[in-house]
Short mmCIF file of N, CA and C in Angstrom, two decimals:
data_model
loop_
_atom_site.label_atom_id
_atom_site.label_comp_id
_atom_site.label_asym_id
_atom_site.label_seq_id
_atom_site.Cartn_x
_atom_site.Cartn_y
_atom_site.Cartn_z
N MET A 1 124.94 15.38 56.57
CA MET A 1 126.00 14.53 57.04
C MET A 1 125.46 13.10 57.16
N SER A 2 126.15 12.15 56.54
CA SER A 2 125.70 10.76 56.56
C SER A 2 126.12 10.07 57.86
N TRP A 3 125.59 8.90 58.08
CA TRP A 3 125.92 8.16 59.30
C TRP A 3 127.38 7.75 59.30
N ILE A 4 127.96 7.51 58.14
CA ILE A 4 129.38 7.14 58.08
C ILE A 4 130.27 8.30 58.49
N ASP A 5 129.83 9.52 58.20
CA ASP A 5 130.57 10.70 58.67
C ASP A 5 130.52 10.79 60.19
N TRP A 6 129.35 10.48 60.76
CA TRP A 6 129.22 10.48 62.22
C TRP A 6 130.12 9.42 62.85
N VAL A 7 130.17 8.25 62.22
CA VAL A 7 131.03 7.18 62.73
C VAL A 7 132.50 7.60 62.62
N GLY A 8 132.85 8.32 61.56
CA GLY A 8 134.22 8.80 61.38
C GLY A 8 134.65 9.81 62.42
N MET A 9 133.67 10.44 63.07
CA MET A 9 134.01 11.41 64.12
C MET A 9 134.50 10.72 65.39
N ILE A 10 134.10 9.48 65.60
CA ILE A 10 134.47 8.77 66.83
C ILE A 10 135.99 8.62 66.95
N PRO A 11 136.68 7.99 65.99
CA PRO A 11 138.14 7.90 66.13
C PRO A 11 138.83 9.25 65.97
N ALA A 12 138.22 10.16 65.20
CA ALA A 12 138.83 11.48 65.01
C ALA A 12 138.90 12.25 66.32
N ILE A 13 138.04 11.91 67.26
CA ILE A 13 138.05 12.56 68.58
C ILE A 13 138.79 11.71 69.60
N ILE A 14 138.51 10.41 69.62
CA ILE A 14 139.08 9.53 70.65
C ILE A 14 140.59 9.37 70.51
N PHE A 15 141.10 9.16 69.30
CA PHE A 15 142.53 8.91 69.13
C PHE A 15 143.40 10.07 69.62
N PRO A 16 143.15 11.31 69.17
CA PRO A 16 144.01 12.39 69.66
C PRO A 16 143.81 12.67 71.15
N VAL A 17 142.59 12.53 71.65
CA VAL A 17 142.35 12.77 73.08
C VAL A 17 143.09 11.74 73.92
N ALA A 18 143.04 10.47 73.52
CA ALA A 18 143.74 9.42 74.27
C ALA A 18 145.25 9.65 74.26
N THR A 19 145.78 10.05 73.12
CA THR A 19 147.22 10.33 73.04
C THR A 19 147.57 11.56 73.85
N LEU A 20 146.73 12.56 73.80
CA LEU A 20 146.97 13.78 74.58
C LEU A 20 146.96 13.50 76.09
N VAL A 21 146.11 12.59 76.53
CA VAL A 21 146.09 12.22 77.95
C VAL A 21 147.45 11.66 78.36
N GLN A 22 148.04 10.82 77.50
CA GLN A 22 149.36 10.25 77.81
C GLN A 22 150.44 11.33 77.80
N VAL A 23 150.37 12.26 76.85
CA VAL A 23 151.33 13.36 76.78
C VAL A 23 151.26 14.20 78.06
N VAL A 24 150.06 14.57 78.46
CA VAL A 24 149.88 15.39 79.67
C VAL A 24 150.40 14.64 80.90
N HIS A 25 150.12 13.34 80.96
CA HIS A 25 150.61 12.55 82.10
C HIS A 25 152.14 12.57 82.16
N LEU A 26 152.79 12.36 81.03
CA LEU A 26 154.26 12.38 81.01
C LEU A 26 154.81 13.75 81.40
N LEU A 27 154.18 14.80 80.93
CA LEU A 27 154.65 16.14 81.27
C LEU A 27 154.47 16.42 82.76
N ARG A 28 153.43 15.87 83.35
CA ARG A 28 153.20 16.10 84.78
C ARG A 28 154.16 15.30 85.66
N VAL A 29 154.33 14.01 85.37
CA VAL A 29 155.15 13.17 86.24
C VAL A 29 156.62 13.22 85.88
N LYS A 30 156.93 13.64 84.66
CA LYS A 30 158.32 13.74 84.19
C LYS A 30 159.07 12.42 84.36
N ASN A 31 158.36 11.33 84.05
CA ASN A 31 158.92 9.99 84.18
C ASN A 31 158.24 9.09 83.16
N ALA A 32 159.01 8.38 82.37
CA ALA A 32 158.45 7.52 81.32
C ALA A 32 158.53 6.05 81.67
N THR A 33 158.71 5.73 82.93
CA THR A 33 158.76 4.34 83.35
C THR A 33 157.46 3.63 82.98
N GLY A 34 157.59 2.51 82.30
CA GLY A 34 156.43 1.73 81.92
C GLY A 34 155.75 2.17 80.64
N VAL A 35 156.27 3.20 79.98
CA VAL A 35 155.68 3.67 78.73
C VAL A 35 156.61 3.24 77.59
N SER A 36 156.06 2.52 76.63
CA SER A 36 156.86 1.95 75.55
C SER A 36 156.97 2.88 74.35
N ALA A 37 158.19 3.32 74.07
CA ALA A 37 158.42 4.13 72.87
C ALA A 37 158.19 3.31 71.61
N LEU A 38 158.49 2.02 71.66
CA LEU A 38 158.29 1.16 70.50
C LEU A 38 156.81 1.03 70.16
N SER A 39 155.97 0.86 71.16
CA SER A 39 154.53 0.75 70.90
C SER A 39 153.98 2.04 70.32
N TRP A 40 154.35 3.16 70.90
CA TRP A 40 153.85 4.44 70.40
C TRP A 40 154.40 4.73 69.01
N SER A 41 155.62 4.25 68.71
CA SER A 41 156.17 4.40 67.36
C SER A 41 155.33 3.60 66.36
N ALA A 42 154.94 2.40 66.75
CA ALA A 42 154.10 1.57 65.88
C ALA A 42 152.75 2.24 65.64
N PHE A 43 152.17 2.83 66.69
CA PHE A 43 150.91 3.55 66.54
C PHE A 43 151.07 4.72 65.57
N ALA A 44 152.16 5.46 65.69
CA ALA A 44 152.39 6.62 64.82
C ALA A 44 152.54 6.19 63.37
N VAL A 45 153.32 5.16 63.13
CA VAL A 45 153.50 4.65 61.76
C VAL A 45 152.17 4.15 61.21
N GLY A 46 151.42 3.45 62.05
CA GLY A 46 150.11 2.96 61.63
C GLY A 46 149.16 4.08 61.27
N ASN A 47 149.13 5.14 62.07
CA ASN A 47 148.26 6.27 61.77
C ASN A 47 148.68 6.98 60.48
N LEU A 48 149.98 7.15 60.28
CA LEU A 48 150.45 7.78 59.03
C LEU A 48 150.10 6.93 57.82
N ALA A 49 150.30 5.61 57.94
CA ALA A 49 149.98 4.72 56.83
C ALA A 49 148.48 4.72 56.53
N LEU A 50 147.67 4.73 57.57
CA LEU A 50 146.22 4.75 57.37
C LEU A 50 145.78 6.08 56.76
N TYR A 51 146.43 7.16 57.16
CA TYR A 51 146.12 8.47 56.57
C TYR A 51 146.38 8.44 55.06
N VAL A 52 147.51 7.89 54.66
CA VAL A 52 147.85 7.80 53.23
C VAL A 52 146.89 6.84 52.54
N TYR A 53 146.59 5.72 53.16
CA TYR A 53 145.74 4.70 52.56
C TYR A 53 144.31 5.19 52.31
N THR A 54 143.77 5.96 53.23
CA THR A 54 142.38 6.39 53.09
C THR A 54 142.18 7.40 51.97
N GLU A 55 143.24 8.10 51.59
CA GLU A 55 143.21 9.11 50.53
C GLU A 55 142.16 10.20 50.78
N LYS A 56 141.91 10.50 52.04
CA LYS A 56 140.98 11.57 52.40
C LYS A 56 141.79 12.68 53.07
N TYR A 57 142.70 13.23 52.31
CA TYR A 57 143.71 14.13 52.85
C TYR A 57 143.18 15.44 53.41
N LEU A 58 142.05 15.89 52.94
CA LEU A 58 141.54 17.18 53.40
C LEU A 58 140.32 17.07 54.30
N GLU A 59 139.86 15.87 54.60
CA GLU A 59 138.73 15.72 55.50
C GLU A 59 139.21 15.85 56.93
N TRP A 60 138.47 16.61 57.73
CA TRP A 60 138.93 16.91 59.09
C TRP A 60 139.06 15.64 59.93
N GLN A 61 138.25 14.61 59.67
CA GLN A 61 138.36 13.38 60.44
C GLN A 61 139.72 12.72 60.23
N ALA A 62 140.19 12.72 58.99
CA ALA A 62 141.49 12.13 58.68
C ALA A 62 142.62 13.03 59.18
N LEU A 63 142.46 14.33 59.00
CA LEU A 63 143.50 15.26 59.46
C LEU A 63 143.69 15.20 60.97
N LEU A 64 142.60 15.23 61.70
CA LEU A 64 142.69 15.22 63.17
C LEU A 64 142.92 13.81 63.70
N GLY A 65 142.10 12.87 63.25
CA GLY A 65 142.14 11.52 63.80
C GLY A 65 143.37 10.74 63.46
N LEU A 66 143.92 10.93 62.28
CA LEU A 66 145.07 10.15 61.86
C LEU A 66 146.36 10.97 61.85
N LEU A 67 146.36 12.05 61.09
CA LEU A 67 147.58 12.85 60.97
C LEU A 67 147.88 13.61 62.27
N GLY A 68 146.86 14.22 62.86
CA GLY A 68 147.06 14.94 64.12
C GLY A 68 147.50 14.03 65.24
N THR A 69 146.90 12.84 65.29
CA THR A 69 147.29 11.87 66.31
C THR A 69 148.73 11.42 66.10
N ALA A 70 149.13 11.21 64.85
CA ALA A 70 150.50 10.79 64.58
C ALA A 70 151.50 11.86 65.03
N VAL A 71 151.17 13.12 64.82
CA VAL A 71 152.04 14.21 65.27
C VAL A 71 152.15 14.18 66.81
N LEU A 72 151.03 14.02 67.48
CA LEU A 72 151.07 13.92 68.94
C LEU A 72 151.89 12.71 69.39
N GLN A 73 151.77 11.61 68.67
CA GLN A 73 152.50 10.40 69.04
C GLN A 73 154.01 10.58 68.84
N VAL A 74 154.41 11.28 67.81
CA VAL A 74 155.84 11.56 67.62
C VAL A 74 156.35 12.43 68.77
N TYR A 75 155.57 13.42 69.19
CA TYR A 75 155.94 14.24 70.35
C TYR A 75 156.02 13.38 71.60
N LEU A 76 155.09 12.47 71.75
CA LEU A 76 155.08 11.56 72.90
C LEU A 76 156.33 10.69 72.91
N ILE A 77 156.72 10.19 71.75
CA ILE A 77 157.94 9.38 71.65
C ILE A 77 159.16 10.20 72.06
N ALA A 78 159.21 11.44 71.62
CA ALA A 78 160.33 12.31 72.00
C ALA A 78 160.36 12.50 73.52
N LEU A 79 159.19 12.69 74.13
CA LEU A 79 159.13 12.82 75.59
C LEU A 79 159.60 11.55 76.29
N ILE A 80 159.16 10.41 75.79
CA ILE A 80 159.56 9.14 76.39
C ILE A 80 161.07 8.99 76.35
N LEU A 81 161.66 9.22 75.19
CA LEU A 81 163.11 9.08 75.06
C LEU A 81 163.85 10.09 75.93
N TYR A 82 163.34 11.30 76.01
CA TYR A 82 163.96 12.32 76.84
C TYR A 82 163.94 11.90 78.32
N TYR A 83 162.79 11.49 78.80
CA TYR A 83 162.69 11.12 80.22
C TYR A 83 163.44 9.84 80.53
N GLN A 84 163.53 8.92 79.58
CA GLN A 84 164.33 7.71 79.80
C GLN A 84 165.81 8.07 79.90
N ARG A 85 166.27 8.99 79.08
CA ARG A 85 167.67 9.43 79.15
C ARG A 85 167.95 10.15 80.47
N GLN A 86 166.99 10.96 80.91
CA GLN A 86 167.16 11.65 82.19
C GLN A 86 167.26 10.66 83.34
N ALA A 87 166.48 9.58 83.27
CA ALA A 87 166.51 8.56 84.32
C ALA A 87 167.85 7.84 84.34
N VAL A 88 168.43 7.61 83.17
CA VAL A 88 169.74 6.97 83.08
C VAL A 88 170.81 7.88 83.67
N LYS A 89 170.75 9.18 83.40
CA LYS A 89 171.72 10.13 83.93
C LYS A 89 171.65 10.20 85.44
N VAL A 90 170.48 10.10 86.01
CA VAL A 90 170.30 10.15 87.47
C VAL A 90 170.91 8.91 88.11
N GLN A 91 170.78 7.75 87.45
CA GLN A 91 171.30 6.50 88.02
C GLN A 91 172.82 6.45 87.98
N ILE A 92 173.44 7.15 87.04
CA ILE A 92 174.91 7.08 86.91
C ILE A 92 175.58 7.88 87.98
#
């Protein structure tokens, strides 16, 4: 394994873990106040575009770090929108 492979493991681990932390937080508090769906959408699009751009479709670093993170981010966006709608219903 080359040093560049080791460097590629850093974002492959950090990106999905960081996104997962936000997902777990939203599931626990059931409130999306202060969490931007637009920002997370931009992150998801960026990760998908980078996955396509790198052309390393079967390498685990790209699958986990880029594609896996994008999937988590889409789930996070769905949670944000769901909890924002719930907050609107409570206010009405």
